């Protein structure tokens, strides 16, 4: 069932023939919604706007939803929902397991590429945003009824493994004794060794060839490094409360056998061409080509990402591809998608989208990094937030700060401000949920309950009820446009409207039907807050 404003909008459009552009009324005296459709039609038809408005009202059948439609000012249409209709909609929402989220009529298979840390290195601040944003998309699209396939495209292949394995052999290191932090220290030692010792560098290159050719001993050591890396990543994912599991790992290595096939296919069809010994694809509108195979015969990121698109469309049968990767990769992904469109690997009916995001900044407004200029470990960032709040609250603070702004914007990591339980923060929303929970507990202790909204006489009651019914629309917008900040804004406004309701409409001190109706309104608020917070990956505590 579509939301009340959606139903109204559809009916106006069926009469007017154009989008109603239904908007929430700016003031209570103007009703609940307004439309300027008559003014826009009047320009087209050369008629007075109020005349056009009257013609629309005469044909419009919305008596089952609204009080009589009013024509205001130069020709605005004002709609005031019937109190019983609004009460019934919120009551339905209270008893709906989805809390008002409407399942999609066109379920898709959506592949989301996110997180993507590098093996043998701890996750750093750069992985924070990808992981949080991708997890939110995963939750929202699942809630809408889509089949979501997460793809954690970890960096588990390449030249670095040659030097890591050689360094481990030189040190006679037992890889079973290493954790992820130890593997990162091994990486640093190997890198320094590589720069200072040409013979070691030669051995590292030879080791890469052995790895690529499937040498058993080399592959065994490589596998141990991947496994200890995953164990480290999984600890961080568990700490962050995200949905990623071992089943979602799809590293660069899984595409190895596909790379020669892609190159051969594109070369045979004349899409890829040899240029100075390298196999490349030139795409109109791009300054540089996609390099599928370099002049030494090596494969790089471009061809791996082309193979990944082909696999996700052909094997995973994706209708929609979403890549949650930093904004600096926008050009790269636009080029890859263009190559895949030209090759037919990305058919017209499959959408592909790169969702870039800004940087996490320190309190000084500069890129968040250590004194040495290296990226801060993600776990150190979580530790810092937990110095100011309990883990559940600290995590809410980080996730909400990440998701509540436009994704493309940088944001300042300020744990003092982020963990406040006042203002536009994650902990404030958690506090609002705990506050509603407390009222419902008190009511339950007194043997009081309410499961039907039946009285909406006060303006704060009406505004809260009306806002609750818009939850499904807010979720739809995030699912369609991948804009989680709009869900954050919705939930913050819900918490604010609930606060106004609570201050102006006594719940436990009221009596009879009014009390039971207000308790039902509280219960609906609690359900929507909990559902919305869960879509952001944030816990909804019963007490704070």
Coordinates of C-alpha atoms in Angstrom, one line a residue:
X1 CA 0.0 0.0 0.0
X2 CA 1.4 3.4 -1.0
X3 CA 1.6 6.2 1.5
X4 CA -1.2 8.7 2.0
X5 CA 0.7 11.6 0.2
X6 CA 1.6 9.2 -2.7
X7 CA -2.1 8.2 -3.0
X8 CA -3.1 11.9 -3.1
X9 CA -0.4 12.7 -5.6
X10 CA -1.5 9.9 -7.9
X11 CA -5.1 11.0 -7.9
X12 CA -4.3 14.7 -8.6
X13 CA -2.0 13.6 -11.4
X14 CA -4.7 11.4 -12.9
X15 CA -6.9 14.5 -13.2
X16 CA -4.4 17.2 -14.0
X17 CA -2.2 15.0 -16.3
X18 CA 1.0 16.3 -14.9
X19 CA 3.0 15.6 -11.6
X20 CA 1.2 17.2 -8.7
X21 CA 4.5 18.1 -7.0
X22 CA 2.7 17.5 -3.7
X23 CA 4.6 19.2 -0.8
X24 CA 4.1 19.3 3.0
X25 CA 2.1 22.4 4.0
X26 CA 4.3 25.2 5.3
X27 CA 1.8 26.1 8.1
X28 CA -0.9 24.1 9.9
X29 CA -3.6 26.4 8.7
X30 CA -2.9 25.4 5.1
X31 CA -3.7 21.8 5.9
X32 CA -1.2 18.9 5.6
X33 CA -0.2 19.1 1.9
X34 CA -0.1 21.7 -0.9
X35 CA 0.1 21.5 -4.7
X36 CA 0.9 24.2 -7.2
X37 CA -0.3 22.1 -10.1
X38 CA -3.1 24.5 -11.1
X39 CA -0.6 27.4 -11.4
X40 CA 1.6 25.4 -13.7
X41 CA -1.3 24.2 -15.8
X42 CA -2.7 27.7 -16.0
X43 CA 0.5 28.9 -17.8
X44 CA 0.2 26.2 -20.4
X45 CA -3.5 26.7 -20.9
X46 CA -3.6 30.5 -20.7
X47 CA -6.4 30.4 -18.1
X48 CA -6.7 32.1 -14.7
X49 CA -5.0 29.7 -12.1
X50 CA -8.0 29.7 -9.7
X51 CA -10.3 28.7 -12.6
X52 CA -7.9 25.8 -13.4
X53 CA -7.8 24.9 -9.7
X54 CA -11.6 24.8 -9.5
X55 CA -11.8 22.6 -12.6
X56 CA -9.3 20.1 -10.9
X57 CA -11.2 20.1 -7.6
X58 CA -14.5 19.5 -9.4
X59 CA -13.1 16.3 -11.1
X60 CA -11.0 15.2 -8.1
X61 CA -12.3 12.3 -6.0
X62 CA -10.4 12.3 -2.7
X63 CA -13.3 12.3 -0.2
X64 CA -12.1 8.9 1.2
X65 CA -8.8 10.5 2.2
X66 CA -9.3 14.2 2.8
X67 CA -11.6 16.9 4.0
X68 CA -12.9 19.1 1.2
X69 CA -10.0 20.5 -0.9
X70 CA -9.4 24.2 -0.4
X71 CA -8.2 26.6 -3.1
X72 CA -5.9 29.2 -1.6
X73 CA -4.2 32.4 -2.8
X74 CA -3.5 32.5 -6.5
X75 CA -4.5 28.9 -7.0
X76 CA -2.8 26.6 -4.6
X77 CA -4.6 23.4 -3.6
X78 CA -4.6 22.7 0.1
X79 CA -5.2 19.1 1.3
X80 CA -6.1 18.2 4.9
X81 CA -6.2 14.5 5.6
X82 CA -9.2 13.1 7.5
X83 CA -8.3 12.5 11.1
X84 CA -9.8 8.9 11.0
X85 CA -7.8 8.1 7.8
X86 CA -4.6 9.4 9.3
X87 CA -5.2 7.5 12.6
X88 CA -6.0 4.3 10.6
X89 CA -2.8 4.6 8.6
X90 CA -0.6 5.0 11.7
X91 CA -2.4 2.1 13.4
X92 CA -1.7 -0.1 10.3
X93 CA 1.9 1.0 10.5
X94 CA 2.1 0.0 14.2
X95 CA 1.0 -3.6 13.3
X96 CA 3.1 -3.8 10.1
X97 CA 6.2 -5.9 10.7
X98 CA 7.9 -3.6 8.1
X99 CA 6.8 -0.4 10.0
X100 CA 5.5 1.1 6.8
X101 CA 8.2 0.1 4.3
X102 CA 6.5 -1.0 1.1
X103 CA 8.1 -4.0 -0.6
X104 CA 9.2 -3.1 -4.1
X105 CA 7.0 -4.3 -7.0
X106 CA 10.1 -4.9 -9.1
X107 CA 12.6 -6.9 -7.0
X108 CA 16.2 -6.8 -8.4
X109 CA 19.5 -8.6 -7.8
X110 CA 21.7 -5.8 -6.6
X111 CA 25.5 -6.3 -6.2
X112 CA 27.2 -3.9 -3.9
X113 CA 31.0 -3.6 -3.9
X114 CA 32.2 -2.1 -0.6
X115 CA 34.8 -2.2 2.2
X116 CA 37.6 -3.8 0.1
X117 CA 40.6 -3.7 2.5
X118 CA 44.0 -5.0 1.4
X119 CA 45.3 -8.3 2.7
X120 CA 48.2 -8.3 5.1
X121 CA 47.3 -4.7 6.2
X122 CA 45.0 -3.5 8.9
X123 CA 41.9 -1.7 7.9
X124 CA 42.4 2.1 8.1
X125 CA 40.3 5.2 8.1
X126 CA 39.8 5.0 4.3
X127 CA 37.8 1.8 4.8
X128 CA 35.5 3.3 7.4
X129 CA 33.2 5.2 5.1
X130 CA 33.0 2.5 2.4
X131 CA 32.1 -0.1 5.0
X132 CA 29.5 2.0 6.8
X133 CA 27.9 3.3 3.6
X134 CA 27.8 0.0 1.8
X135 CA 26.3 -1.7 4.9
X136 CA 23.5 0.9 4.9
X137 CA 22.7 0.4 1.2
X138 CA 22.7 -3.4 1.9
X139 CA 20.2 -3.0 4.7
X140 CA 17.9 -0.6 2.9
X141 CA 17.7 -2.5 -0.3
X142 CA 17.1 -5.8 1.5
X143 CA 14.3 -4.1 3.5
X144 CA 12.7 -3.1 0.2
X145 CA 12.7 -6.8 -0.9
X146 CA 15.7 -6.8 -3.3
X147 CA 18.2 -9.6 -3.4
X148 CA 21.5 -8.0 -2.3
X149 CA 24.9 -9.7 -3.0
X150 CA 27.7 -8.0 -1.1
X151 CA 31.1 -8.2 -2.8
X152 CA 34.1 -7.5 -0.6
X153 CA 36.7 -6.9 -3.3
X154 CA 39.8 -7.4 -1.1
X155 CA 43.3 -6.7 -2.4
X156 CA 44.5 -10.3 -2.2
X157 CA 46.7 -10.6 -5.2
X158 CA 49.7 -8.8 -6.7
X159 CA 53.4 -8.0 -6.4
X160 CA 53.3 -7.4 -2.6
X161 CA 52.9 -11.1 -1.9
X162 CA 56.2 -11.9 -3.5
X163 CA 58.1 -9.7 -1.0
X164 CA 55.9 -10.8 1.9
X165 CA 56.6 -14.5 1.3
X166 CA 60.3 -13.9 0.7
X167 CA 60.7 -11.9 3.8
X168 CA 58.8 -14.5 5.9
X169 CA 61.2 -17.2 4.5
X170 CA 64.3 -15.1 5.2
X171 CA 63.1 -14.6 8.8
X172 CA 62.1 -18.3 9.1
X173 CA 58.8 -16.9 10.3
X174 CA 55.9 -19.2 11.2
X175 CA 52.9 -17.5 9.5
X176 CA 50.5 -19.4 11.8
X177 CA 51.8 -17.2 14.7
X178 CA 50.9 -13.9 13.0
X179 CA 47.8 -11.8 13.4
X180 CA 46.9 -9.0 11.0
X181 CA 48.9 -6.4 12.9
X182 CA 51.9 -8.7 12.7
X183 CA 51.4 -9.2 9.0
X184 CA 51.4 -5.4 8.5
X185 CA 54.7 -5.1 10.4
X186 CA 56.1 -7.9 8.1
X187 CA 54.9 -5.8 5.1
X188 CA 56.8 -2.8 6.4
X189 CA 60.0 -4.8 6.9
X190 CA 59.7 -6.5 3.5
X191 CA 59.1 -3.1 1.8
X192 CA 62.2 -1.6 3.4
X193 CA 64.2 -4.8 2.4
X194 CA 63.0 -4.5 -1.2
X195 CA 64.2 -0.9 -1.5
X196 CA 67.7 -1.6 0.0
X197 CA 68.5 -5.0 -1.5
X198 CA 68.4 -5.6 -5.3
X199 CA 68.9 -9.4 -4.9
X200 CA 65.9 -9.6 -2.6
X201 CA 63.9 -7.6 -5.1
X202 CA 64.7 -10.1 -7.8
X203 CA 63.7 -13.0 -5.5
X204 CA 60.4 -11.2 -4.7
X205 CA 59.7 -10.8 -8.4
X206 CA 60.5 -14.5 -9.0
X207 CA 58.2 -15.4 -6.1
X208 CA 55.3 -13.5 -7.7
X209 CA 55.8 -15.6 -10.9
X210 CA 55.6 -18.8 -8.8
X211 CA 52.4 -17.5 -7.1
X212 CA 50.8 -16.8 -10.5
X213 CA 51.9 -20.2 -11.9
X214 CA 50.4 -22.0 -8.9
X215 CA 53.5 -23.2 -7.1
X216 CA 52.1 -25.3 -4.2
X217 CA 54.4 -24.0 -1.4
X218 CA 54.0 -20.4 -2.5
X219 CA 50.2 -20.8 -2.7
X220 CA 50.1 -22.4 0.7
X221 CA 52.0 -19.4 2.3
X222 CA 49.8 -17.0 0.3
X223 CA 46.6 -18.7 1.6
X224 CA 47.8 -18.4 5.2
X225 CA 48.2 -14.7 4.7
X226 CA 44.8 -14.3 3.3
X227 CA 43.2 -16.4 6.1
X228 CA 44.9 -14.4 8.9
X229 CA 43.9 -11.2 7.0
X230 CA 40.2 -12.3 6.9
X231 CA 40.3 -13.2 10.6
X232 CA 41.5 -9.7 11.4
X233 CA 38.9 -8.0 9.1
X234 CA 36.1 -10.1 10.6
X235 CA 37.0 -8.9 14.1
X236 CA 36.7 -5.4 12.9
X237 CA 33.4 -6.1 11.1
X238 CA 32.0 -7.7 14.2
X239 CA 33.0 -4.7 16.2
X240 CA 31.4 -2.3 13.7
X241 CA 28.2 -4.3 13.6
X242 CA 28.0 -4.7 9.8
X243 CA 26.5 -7.5 7.8
X244 CA 29.7 -8.6 5.9
X245 CA 30.6 -12.3 6.3
X246 CA 33.2 -14.7 4.8
X247 CA 30.6 -15.5 2.1
X248 CA 30.9 -11.9 0.8
X249 CA 34.7 -12.1 0.2
X250 CA 35.4 -11.8 -3.5
X251 CA 39.0 -10.8 -3.8
X252 CA 41.0 -9.8 -6.9
X253 CA 42.4 -13.3 -7.1
X254 CA 39.1 -14.9 -8.0
X255 CA 39.3 -13.1 -11.4
X256 CA 42.7 -14.4 -12.4
X257 CA 41.5 -17.0 -14.9
X258 CA 39.1 -14.6 -16.4
X259 CA 41.6 -11.9 -17.3
X260 CA 43.2 -13.6 -20.4
X261 CA 39.6 -14.5 -21.6
X262 CA 38.5 -10.9 -21.4
X263 CA 41.6 -9.7 -23.2
X264 CA 41.2 -12.3 -26.0
X265 CA 37.5 -11.5 -26.4
X266 CA 38.0 -7.8 -26.6
X267 CA 41.0 -8.0 -28.9
X268 CA 39.3 -10.5 -31.3
X269 CA 36.3 -8.2 -31.6
X270 CA 38.4 -5.2 -32.3
X271 CA 37.4 -3.3 -29.1
X272 CA 40.9 -3.6 -27.6
X273 CA 44.0 -2.7 -29.6
X274 CA 47.7 -3.1 -29.1
X275 CA 49.4 0.3 -28.4
X276 CA 53.1 0.4 -27.7
X277 CA 53.0 -3.2 -26.7
X278 CA 50.1 -2.8 -24.3
X279 CA 46.5 -4.0 -24.9
X280 CA 44.2 -1.0 -24.4
X281 CA 40.7 0.2 -25.0
X282 CA 40.2 3.8 -26.1
X283 CA 36.7 5.1 -25.3
X284 CA 35.3 8.3 -26.7
X285 CA 35.2 11.1 -24.2
X286 CA 38.1 9.8 -22.0
X287 CA 41.6 11.2 -22.1
X288 CA 43.4 8.0 -21.4
X289 CA 42.6 4.4 -22.4
X290 CA 41.8 1.5 -20.2
X291 CA 44.9 -0.6 -19.9
X292 CA 43.9 -4.3 -20.0
X293 CA 47.4 -5.7 -20.2
X294 CA 50.7 -3.8 -19.9
X295 CA 53.7 -4.0 -22.3
X296 CA 55.3 -6.6 -20.0
X297 CA 52.2 -8.8 -20.2
X298 CA 51.0 -8.0 -16.7
X299 CA 47.3 -7.5 -15.8
X300 CA 46.2 -4.5 -13.7
X301 CA 43.2 -3.0 -12.0
X302 CA 41.4 -2.0 -15.2
X303 CA 41.0 -5.5 -16.6
X304 CA 40.2 -7.0 -13.2
X305 CA 37.3 -4.5 -12.8
X306 CA 36.1 -5.3 -16.3
X307 CA 36.2 -9.0 -15.5
X308 CA 34.3 -8.3 -12.2
X309 CA 31.5 -6.5 -14.1
X310 CA 31.2 -9.3 -16.6
X311 CA 31.1 -11.9 -13.7
X312 CA 28.5 -9.9 -11.7
X313 CA 26.2 -9.5 -14.7
X314 CA 26.6 -13.0 -16.2
X315 CA 27.1 -15.2 -13.2
X316 CA 25.5 -13.3 -10.3
X317 CA 22.7 -12.1 -12.7
X318 CA 22.8 -8.6 -11.3
X319 CA 20.3 -5.9 -12.4
X320 CA 22.1 -3.2 -10.5
X321 CA 25.7 -2.7 -9.7
X322 CA 26.8 -0.3 -6.9
X323 CA 30.4 0.5 -6.2
X324 CA 31.1 2.3 -2.9
X325 CA 34.6 3.6 -3.4
X326 CA 36.3 6.9 -2.7
X327 CA 35.5 9.9 -5.0
X328 CA 39.0 9.9 -6.4
X329 CA 38.1 6.7 -8.3
X330 CA 35.2 8.4 -10.2
X331 CA 37.1 8.6 -13.5
X332 CA 38.3 5.0 -13.2
X333 CA 34.9 3.6 -12.7
X334 CA 33.3 5.8 -15.4
X335 CA 35.9 4.5 -17.8
X336 CA 35.4 0.8 -16.8
X337 CA 31.6 1.1 -17.2
X338 CA 32.1 2.7 -20.6
X339 CA 34.4 -0.1 -21.7
X340 CA 31.8 -2.7 -20.4
X341 CA 28.9 -1.0 -22.2
X342 CA 30.9 -1.0 -25.4
X343 CA 31.8 -4.7 -25.0
X344 CA 28.2 -5.7 -24.1
X345 CA 29.3 -6.9 -20.7
X346 CA 27.1 -4.2 -19.2
X347 CA 23.7 -4.4 -21.1
X348 CA 21.4 -1.4 -21.1
X349 CA 19.0 -3.0 -18.7
X350 CA 21.7 -3.2 -16.0
X351 CA 22.5 0.0 -14.1
X352 CA 26.0 0.6 -12.8
X353 CA 26.8 3.3 -10.3
X354 CA 29.9 4.5 -8.6
X355 CA 29.0 6.1 -5.2
X356 CA 32.0 8.2 -4.3
X357 CA 32.5 9.7 -0.8
X358 CA 34.6 12.4 0.8
X359 CA 37.4 12.1 3.3
X360 CA 37.4 11.9 7.0
X361 CA 39.1 14.9 8.4
X362 CA 40.8 15.5 11.7
X363 CA 39.9 18.3 14.1
X364 CA 42.3 20.6 12.2
X365 CA 40.3 20.2 9.0
X366 CA 43.0 18.2 7.3
X367 CA 43.1 14.6 6.1
X368 CA 42.9 12.3 9.1
X369 CA 46.4 10.7 9.5
X370 CA 49.1 9.9 11.9
X371 CA 52.1 12.2 12.6
X372 CA 54.0 10.2 10.1
X373 CA 51.4 11.0 7.5
X374 CA 50.1 7.4 7.2
X375 CA 46.4 6.5 7.4
X376 CA 45.0 6.0 10.9
X377 CA 44.0 2.4 11.7
X378 CA 40.2 2.0 11.8
X379 CA 40.3 0.2 15.1
X380 CA 42.3 3.2 16.6
X381 CA 39.5 5.5 15.4
X382 CA 36.9 3.3 17.1
X383 CA 39.0 3.3 20.3
X384 CA 39.1 7.1 20.3
X385 CA 35.3 7.3 20.0
X386 CA 34.9 4.8 22.8
X387 CA 36.9 7.1 25.1
X388 CA 33.9 9.4 25.1
X389 CA 31.0 6.9 25.1
X390 CA 30.1 3.2 25.5
X391 CA 30.8 1.1 22.4
X392 CA 27.2 1.0 21.2
X393 CA 26.8 4.8 21.6
X394 CA 30.3 5.5 20.1
X395 CA 29.4 3.4 17.0
X396 CA 26.1 5.2 16.6
X397 CA 28.0 8.5 16.7
X398 CA 30.5 7.4 14.0
X399 CA 27.9 5.9 11.7
X400 CA 25.5 8.8 12.0
X401 CA 28.2 11.4 11.4
X402 CA 29.3 9.4 8.3
X403 CA 25.8 9.0 6.9
X404 CA 24.0 12.2 7.9
X405 CA 25.8 14.5 5.4
X406 CA 25.9 14.3 1.6
X407 CA 28.3 11.4 1.0
X408 CA 30.5 13.4 -1.4
X409 CA 31.3 15.9 1.4
X410 CA 34.3 15.5 3.7
X411 CA 33.4 15.4 7.4
X412 CA 35.4 16.2 10.6
X413 CA 35.9 13.3 13.0
X414 CA 35.1 15.0 16.3
X415 CA 34.2 12.4 19.0
X416 CA 33.2 15.0 21.6
X417 CA 30.5 16.5 19.4
X418 CA 29.5 13.2 17.7
X419 CA 28.8 11.4 21.0
X420 CA 26.5 14.2 22.4
X421 CA 22.9 13.0 23.2
X422 CA 21.6 16.4 22.1
X423 CA 21.5 17.9 18.6
X424 CA 21.7 16.1 15.3
X425 CA 23.6 13.1 16.4
X426 CA 23.3 9.3 16.4
X427 CA 23.2 9.1 20.2
X428 CA 20.3 11.7 20.3
X429 CA 18.3 9.3 18.1
X430 CA 19.2 6.4 20.4
X431 CA 18.2 8.6 23.4
X432 CA 14.8 9.3 21.8
X433 CA 14.2 5.6 21.3
X434 CA 15.2 4.9 24.9
X435 CA 12.9 7.7 26.1
X436 CA 9.9 6.2 24.3
X437 CA 10.8 2.7 25.6
X438 CA 10.8 4.1 29.2
X439 CA 7.3 5.5 28.8
X440 CA 6.0 2.2 27.4
X441 CA 7.6 0.3 30.2
X442 CA 6.0 2.6 32.8
X443 CA 2.6 2.1 31.1
X444 CA 3.1 -1.7 31.0
X445 CA 4.0 -1.7 34.8
X446 CA 0.7 0.1 35.4
X447 CA -1.3 -2.3 33.3
X448 CA -1.8 0.3 30.5
X449 CA -1.5 -0.3 26.8
X450 CA -2.7 1.0 23.5
X451 CA -2.8 -0.7 20.1
X452 CA -5.0 1.7 18.1
X453 CA -4.6 5.4 17.3
X454 CA -8.1 6.8 17.5
X455 CA -7.7 10.4 18.8
X456 CA -5.7 13.1 17.0
X457 CA -7.2 16.3 18.3
X458 CA -4.0 18.2 19.1
X459 CA -1.7 19.6 16.4
X460 CA 1.5 17.9 17.8
X461 CA -0.4 14.6 17.7
X462 CA -1.4 15.2 14.1
X463 CA 2.1 16.3 13.1
X464 CA 3.7 13.3 14.7
X465 CA 1.2 10.9 13.1
X466 CA 1.6 12.5 9.7
X467 CA 5.4 12.3 9.9
X468 CA 5.3 8.6 10.9
X469 CA 3.3 7.8 7.7
X470 CA 6.2 9.3 5.6
X471 CA 8.7 6.7 6.8
X472 CA 8.2 4.4 3.8
X473 CA 8.7 7.3 1.4
X474 CA 12.0 8.2 3.1
X475 CA 13.2 4.7 2.7
X476 CA 12.1 4.6 -0.9
X477 CA 14.2 7.7 -1.6
X478 CA 17.3 6.2 -0.1
X479 CA 16.8 2.9 -2.1
X480 CA 16.3 4.8 -5.3
X481 CA 18.8 7.6 -5.0
X482 CA 21.4 6.1 -2.5
X483 CA 21.2 9.2 -0.3
X484 CA 21.3 7.9 3.4
X485 CA 21.4 11.5 4.7
X486 CA 17.8 11.8 3.8
X487 CA 16.9 8.9 6.1
X488 CA 19.0 10.5 8.9
X489 CA 17.1 13.8 8.4
X490 CA 13.8 11.9 8.5
X491 CA 14.7 10.2 11.8
X492 CA 16.0 13.4 13.4
X493 CA 12.8 15.2 12.5
X494 CA 10.8 12.3 13.9
X495 CA 12.7 12.5 17.2
X496 CA 12.1 16.2 17.3
X497 CA 8.4 15.9 16.5
X498 CA 8.1 13.2 19.2
X499 CA 9.7 15.5 21.7
X500 CA 7.2 18.3 20.9
X501 CA 4.3 15.8 21.2
X502 CA 5.6 14.5 24.5
X503 CA 6.0 18.0 26.0
X504 CA 2.5 19.1 24.8
X505 CA 0.4 16.0 25.0
X506 CA 0.5 14.2 28.3
X507 CA 0.6 10.4 27.8
X508 CA 0.4 8.6 31.1
X509 CA -1.5 11.5 32.8
X510 CA -4.2 11.5 30.2
X511 CA -7.2 9.2 30.5
X512 CA -9.3 6.7 28.6
X513 CA -9.3 6.6 24.9
X514 CA -6.9 9.6 24.6
X515 CA -4.3 7.8 26.8
X516 CA -4.5 4.5 24.9
X517 CA -4.3 6.3 21.6
X518 CA -1.2 8.3 22.7
X519 CA 0.4 5.1 23.9
X520 CA -0.2 3.6 20.5
X521 CA 1.3 6.6 18.9
X522 CA 4.4 6.2 21.2
X523 CA 4.6 2.5 20.2
X524 CA 4.5 3.4 16.5
X525 CA 7.3 6.0 17.1
X526 CA 9.4 3.4 18.8
X527 CA 8.9 0.9 16.0
X528 CA 9.8 3.4 13.3
X529 CA 12.8 4.7 15.2
X530 CA 14.1 1.2 15.8
X531 CA 13.6 0.2 12.2
X532 CA 15.2 3.3 10.8
X533 CA 18.2 3.1 13.1
X534 CA 18.7 -0.5 12.1
X535 CA 18.7 0.5 8.4
X536 CA 21.6 2.8 9.3
X537 CA 23.3 0.0 11.2
X538 CA 22.7 1.6 14.5
X539 CA 21.5 -0.2 17.7
X540 CA 18.2 1.0 19.3
X541 CA 18.8 0.7 23.1
X542 CA 15.9 0.3 25.5
X543 CA 17.7 2.2 28.2
X544 CA 20.4 4.9 28.2

